[in-house]
Amino acid sequence: MKTVSTLPFRRATRYLALGTSLAFAIGLTATAAVAAPPTPPPSNNSPGSVPPWAGSRAKTGIPLSNTTVEGEIYLNLPDAGAAKAFATAVSTPGNPQYQQYLSPSDWIAKYGPSKADVAGLVDYLKAHGMVITSVPTSGLYVVFRGTVAQINAAFSTTEQTYSFQGQSLIGPSTAPSLPANLAAMVQAISIDQGRLLTRPSLATPGGSPDAAQPSGKPVGPAPVNAPCSNYWEQNKVTVPAAYGSTSFGTAICGYTPLQLQSAYGVTSPSTAGAGQTVAIIDAYASPSIESDANTYSQKNGLPAFKTGQYQQIVPDSRLFMDQALCGQPSGWQGEQTLDVEAVHGLAPAANILYVGGNNCGAGIDVAMSTILDQKLSTIVSNSYGYVGEAVSPNALLGMQNIHLQAAGEGVGLYFSSGDNGDEKASLGYASPDFPASSPFVTAVGGTSLAVGKNNDYLFETGWGTTRNRIVQNPDSSLSYAGAQPGAFRFGAGGGISAVFAQPAYQQGTVPAALANGYRVSPDVASLADPYTGYQVGISPITNDHVLKTGSYETTGYGGTSLACPLTAAQMAIAQSATGKAVGFANPAIYAAAKTGKSGARDVMPQSSPQAMVFSSSVSGASYLVGTDSDTSLVTAPGYDDVTGVGSMTVRFAMGIAGQ
């Protein structure tokens, strides 16, 4: 394993050579002696840089003036229309420019912001006492940190605290402003903490919120003993009548790599993905990842990593930031472990590059630029997202510029579609998660997967899990706590974007009545349901301060956090077999799906509802777990907003790569 553990990405990211104006120190240096010179009154405000949750009803107070906040300014592309046209052309089969990608340096020179614009912005921020923490080679954005007082002065706004998603967040109460000469070059100003709610799209069958009573106390012995199964319906139990039956199989303990290789059509595991590198981005870094992955491989009949097959670029753990809002390194460890072991399990010969952010905000962008500015991989798996599109609209467009760079270079970005269905319960309105809703990434939805005794593929349903608790009545008979199908537990994200127009590649495939002229996600799907999930091996972090880990253990994970790396691994297998770099895959995905012989598995509602029985070791409760019931999102023949054009298979990936 190769690890870069210095200041955040200091060796991994090349900084713009702009002379003394960018000869800044990376790190939190003293700024008290820097006095802000007189500047013209800011004259151009940016209303699109106020996050939608920063409203008067959610306002809770004023933060201390010396509180430090991370900021990020996204610069405009000089000709965004040309950059989009080029990204589309090189990604569309049949176009004369198809797969005629640019090198990172050529893309930056042709489409990136000018060095002078970046330098001017950096100078302005430094003059107002900000600490510049990152400027990527592309110049697409500048990351900085400043106190509330410094930010208020520099952007002529007032930072206040707001309540959102159960967190107290700092954000601007009015549109931030910049002097006219700088405002003209800026796409978005991000000076709020909303992006620090970025979370992995990771789901487990048990755990919080699994308690069956308001007190959180166990409900006593489970009324039904439902030991997990190693394959579909290995174990069956008798429960009260539901869906026309009284006998159901039990939840899956966690499928093994060999089961998924068989189910998804990996015919030559020893060479699967050879010569390809799958990059994985998350926040922070697991201290035990390579050891855990090799132990896992040994226990599951996989080859251990060869020397150099697994590499990582991560910040020094002493420079991890914003841990509390980001959910702590321990909250991201399971994600990294799942991503790495899912890719290695399906494509054992592929190289893996893990790049970790120093937080879950701008650190994620820095991790992405680390890959793109050097083209360290042509496939990037991203198992995280925001709550819907609840980020300032200008910031969404600023981040989309990073996706355009990836497409122009021939790098495919795969993003989890989310685990909370249409997000209406969280936001009060339906919304797909971003970045999966960006038109220039591939959004990966989720399925529930049935694998048989002989590792054979049986069926898939859309991932939308409901649960109905089984209770014991006074006369010892059993019944359900409510009407079927029970409460929604979790399911694949998706739906109609409120920001991005429908891309051409979706026209004619996504029903017009569904799209209504806007981008709809996801694009494809793979296994995500934790009740039919994936077995992983992990030494969990027991102390986030010193990153101490406990003993190695095996557990089951799911979520579109699983679907995303499984899809990325299959694309690596296809690229290895065809010798072609697919790049941004969506135009090829939809073109292949239209043939009707693509190998994609169209996930449709089952003629008889499929369900499982699960007994929780956490709460002591037993549940009938229903499938294919995902909030307002529904599966259907053809395209749907739970699984896209269908479930990814190696055959489908080969067809995409072969165009």
XYZ file of N, CA and C in Angstrom, residues 435-532:
294
model
N -24.723 14.586 -5.638
C -24.413 14.798 -7.051
C -25.032 13.814 -8.047
N -25.749 12.780 -7.561
C -26.291 11.800 -8.498
C -27.217 12.431 -9.526
N -27.834 13.570 -9.192
C -28.761 14.203 -10.133
C -28.065 15.025 -11.214
N -26.761 15.182 -11.131
C -26.038 15.919 -12.171
C -26.154 15.198 -13.512
N -26.371 15.924 -14.607
C -26.500 15.275 -15.923
C -25.194 14.669 -16.438
N -24.061 14.957 -15.781
C -22.774 14.479 -16.292
C -22.130 13.447 -15.382
N -22.953 12.754 -14.572
C -22.480 11.608 -13.807
C -23.474 10.472 -14.001
N -23.039 9.267 -13.665
C -23.922 8.109 -13.721
C -24.459 7.830 -12.328
N -25.777 7.944 -12.180
C -26.437 7.716 -10.894
C -26.809 6.244 -10.781
N -26.444 5.640 -9.654
C -26.656 4.207 -9.455
C -27.724 3.991 -8.390
N -28.862 3.436 -8.801
C -29.945 3.110 -7.894
C -29.765 1.740 -7.282
N -30.841 1.212 -6.678
C -30.678 -0.011 -5.909
C -31.734 -1.060 -6.166
N -31.350 -2.318 -5.881
C -32.249 -3.459 -6.000
C -32.132 -4.342 -4.763
N -33.129 -5.196 -4.592
C -33.058 -6.328 -3.669
C -32.792 -7.554 -4.536
N -31.818 -8.352 -4.157
C -31.332 -9.444 -5.018
C -31.557 -10.800 -4.366
N -32.088 -11.751 -5.153
C -32.247 -13.135 -4.703
C -31.250 -14.017 -5.441
N -30.325 -14.622 -4.699
C -29.351 -15.571 -5.246
C -29.666 -16.942 -4.669
N -29.707 -17.957 -5.544
C -30.107 -19.293 -5.139
C -29.002 -20.121 -4.520
N -29.343 -21.349 -4.194
C -28.433 -22.269 -3.520
C -27.171 -22.522 -4.320
N -27.289 -22.527 -5.623
C -26.148 -22.806 -6.499
C -25.514 -21.524 -7.038
N -25.641 -20.442 -6.279
C -25.121 -19.122 -6.677
C -25.765 -18.606 -7.956
N -26.958 -19.095 -8.241
C -27.651 -18.705 -9.465
C -28.536 -17.481 -9.209
N -28.607 -16.638 -10.210
C -29.464 -15.451 -10.146
C -30.913 -15.884 -10.245
N -31.733 -15.451 -9.277
C -33.151 -15.773 -9.288
C -33.996 -14.594 -9.744
N -33.867 -13.442 -9.077
C -34.628 -12.258 -9.482
C -34.102 -11.050 -8.718
N -34.534 -9.877 -9.154
C -34.290 -8.639 -8.437
C -35.587 -7.844 -8.386
N -35.783 -7.134 -7.291
C -36.869 -6.171 -7.198
C -36.252 -4.797 -6.966
N -37.051 -3.757 -7.128
C -36.566 -2.442 -6.764
C -36.317 -2.370 -5.264
N -35.284 -1.620 -4.867
C -35.000 -1.511 -3.445
C -35.902 -0.457 -2.800
N -36.882 -0.934 -2.075
C -37.754 -0.080 -1.286
C -38.279 -0.937 -0.159
N -37.662 -0.830 1.006
C -37.915 -1.750 2.102
C -38.959 -1.207 3.070
N -39.947 -2.038 3.377
C -40.913 -1.734 4.436
C -40.761 -2.777 5.543
N -41.150 -2.408 6.753
C -41.073 -3.360 7.859
C -42.351 -3.294 8.699
N -42.846 -4.458 9.068
C -44.013 -4.559 9.929
C -43.657 -5.502 11.076
N -43.677 -4.972 12.304
C -43.237 -5.768 13.450
C -44.239 -6.882 13.756
N -43.708 -8.039 14.050
C -44.510 -9.192 14.461
C -44.632 -9.152 15.983
N -45.854 -9.158 16.490
C -46.078 -9.042 17.930
C -46.833 -10.264 18.452
N -46.611 -10.523 19.729
C -47.297 -11.642 20.374
C -48.498 -11.117 21.149
N -49.653 -11.677 20.890
C -50.883 -11.265 21.548
C -51.004 -11.912 22.931
N -51.906 -11.413 23.787
C -52.076 -12.000 25.127
C -52.355 -13.496 25.108
N -53.016 -13.985 24.056
C -53.318 -15.421 23.992
C -52.203 -16.218 23.339
N -51.010 -15.570 23.162
C -49.803 -16.192 22.590
C -49.842 -16.330 21.078
N -50.949 -15.938 20.457
C -50.959 -15.926 18.994
C -50.136 -14.744 18.488
N -49.810 -14.759 17.210
C -48.992 -13.710 16.614
C -49.817 -12.882 15.635
N -49.455 -11.624 15.525
C -50.089 -10.743 14.548
C -49.087 -9.659 14.176
N -49.511 -8.735 13.328
C -48.652 -7.631 12.922
C -49.054 -6.359 13.660
N -48.082 -5.491 13.857
C -48.322 -4.261 14.602
C -49.183 -3.276 13.822
N -49.318 -3.451 12.525
C -50.117 -2.560 11.698
C -50.461 -3.233 10.390
N -51.103 -2.473 9.523
C -51.490 -3.013 8.221
C -50.263 -3.177 7.341
N -50.346 -4.116 6.418
C -49.258 -4.295 5.449
C -49.274 -3.138 4.460
N -48.150 -2.705 3.945
C -46.846 -3.367 4.051
C -46.013 -2.918 5.238
N -46.537 -2.041 6.101
C -45.743 -1.536 7.205
C -45.050 -0.237 6.835
N -44.208 0.236 7.740
C -43.550 1.527 7.562
C -42.369 1.433 6.606
N -42.184 2.493 5.816
C -41.017 2.577 4.941
C -39.758 2.638 5.802
N -38.787 1.783 5.468
C -37.527 1.728 6.216
C -36.424 2.495 5.490
N -36.173 2.109 4.252
C -35.257 2.820 3.375
C -35.369 2.265 1.964
N -34.812 2.998 1.000
C -34.898 2.574 -0.390
C -34.085 3.491 -1.276
N -33.908 3.084 -2.513
C -33.073 3.824 -3.450
C -33.596 5.231 -3.674
N -32.673 6.195 -3.779
C -33.041 7.560 -4.121
C -33.253 7.716 -5.614
N -33.886 8.801 -5.983
C -34.121 9.070 -7.395
C -35.207 10.110 -7.552
N -35.574 10.342 -8.799
C -36.641 11.282 -9.074
C -36.217 12.411 -9.989
N -37.029 13.446 -10.025
C -36.883 14.532 -10.996
C -36.100 15.684 -10.384
N -35.049 16.101 -11.063
C -34.262 17.240 -10.606
C -35.081 18.522 -10.721
N -34.852 19.429 -9.773
C -35.460 20.758 -9.853
C -34.507 21.770 -10.466
N -33.308 21.323 -10.823
C -32.255 22.236 -11.276
C -31.818 21.957 -12.711
N -31.665 20.691 -13.053
C -31.030 20.326 -14.315
C -32.053 19.890 -15.366
N -31.930 20.453 -16.552
C -32.816 20.101 -17.662
C -32.539 18.682 -18.138
N -33.518 18.099 -18.812
C -33.356 16.733 -19.295
C -32.236 16.660 -20.319
N -31.261 15.799 -20.110
C -30.195 15.631 -21.108
C -30.706 14.863 -22.316
N -30.065 15.072 -23.444
C -30.515 14.447 -24.691
C -30.506 12.932 -24.601
N -29.543 12.380 -23.860
C -29.443 10.914 -23.832
C -30.654 10.260 -23.159
N -31.428 10.995 -22.347
C -32.608 10.409 -21.711
C -33.868 10.530 -22.557
N -33.827 11.372 -23.559
C -35.010 11.573 -24.379
C -35.331 10.310 -25.169
N -36.589 9.926 -25.162
C -37.010 8.723 -25.862
C -36.915 7.468 -25.026
N -36.250 7.545 -23.877
C -36.154 6.400 -22.971
C -36.882 6.678 -21.664
N -36.632 7.831 -21.084
C -37.350 8.238 -19.871
C -38.708 8.779 -20.301
N -39.791 8.242 -19.789
C -41.120 8.727 -20.197
C -41.247 10.233 -20.014
N -41.759 10.907 -21.032
C -41.881 12.363 -20.982
C -42.763 12.811 -19.821
N -43.777 12.018 -19.515
C -44.667 12.375 -18.416
C -43.953 12.316 -17.074
N -42.929 11.488 -16.978
C -42.142 11.409 -15.751
C -41.135 12.545 -15.690
N -40.415 12.774 -16.787
C -39.330 13.758 -16.790
C -39.829 15.192 -16.738
N -40.879 15.477 -17.480
C -41.410 16.842 -17.558
C -40.309 17.846 -17.918
N -39.377 17.395 -18.764
C -38.327 18.289 -19.250
C -37.100 18.374 -18.376
N -37.010 17.545 -17.309
C -35.881 17.628 -16.385
C -35.131 16.295 -16.293
N -33.930 16.384 -15.800
C -33.094 15.209 -15.555
C -33.760 14.317 -14.510
N -33.810 13.018 -14.790
C -34.351 12.047 -13.852
C -33.239 11.064 -13.500
N -33.144 10.697 -12.251
C -32.166 9.700 -11.819
C -32.915 8.600 -11.054
N -32.308 7.381 -11.001
C -30.955 7.010 -11.417
C -30.885 6.601 -12.878
N -29.676 6.126 -13.276
C -29.460 5.662 -14.650
C -29.412 4.148 -14.729
N -28.754 3.514 -13.763
C -28.680 2.056 -13.672
C -28.840 1.692 -12.199
N -28.752 0.407 -11.880
C -28.895 -0.022 -10.496
C -28.086 -1.285 -10.246
N -27.918 -1.591 -8.975
C -27.309 -2.851 -8.564
C -27.757 -3.144 -7.137
N -27.280 -4.231 -6.584
C -27.677 -4.668 -5.251
C -27.458 -3.570 -4.215
N -28.511 -3.281 -3.425
C -28.403 -2.267 -2.381
C -29.115 -2.663 -1.082
N -30.130 -3.469 -1.144
C -30.932 -3.801 0.032
C -30.066 -4.492 1.089
N -29.934 -3.915 2.300
C -29.105 -4.581 3.316
C -29.682 -5.902 3.799
N -30.985 -6.127 3.588
C -31.570 -7.411 3.961
C -31.223 -8.505 2.946
N -30.683 -8.105 1.803
C -30.090 -9.066 0.857
C -28.679 -8.559 0.540
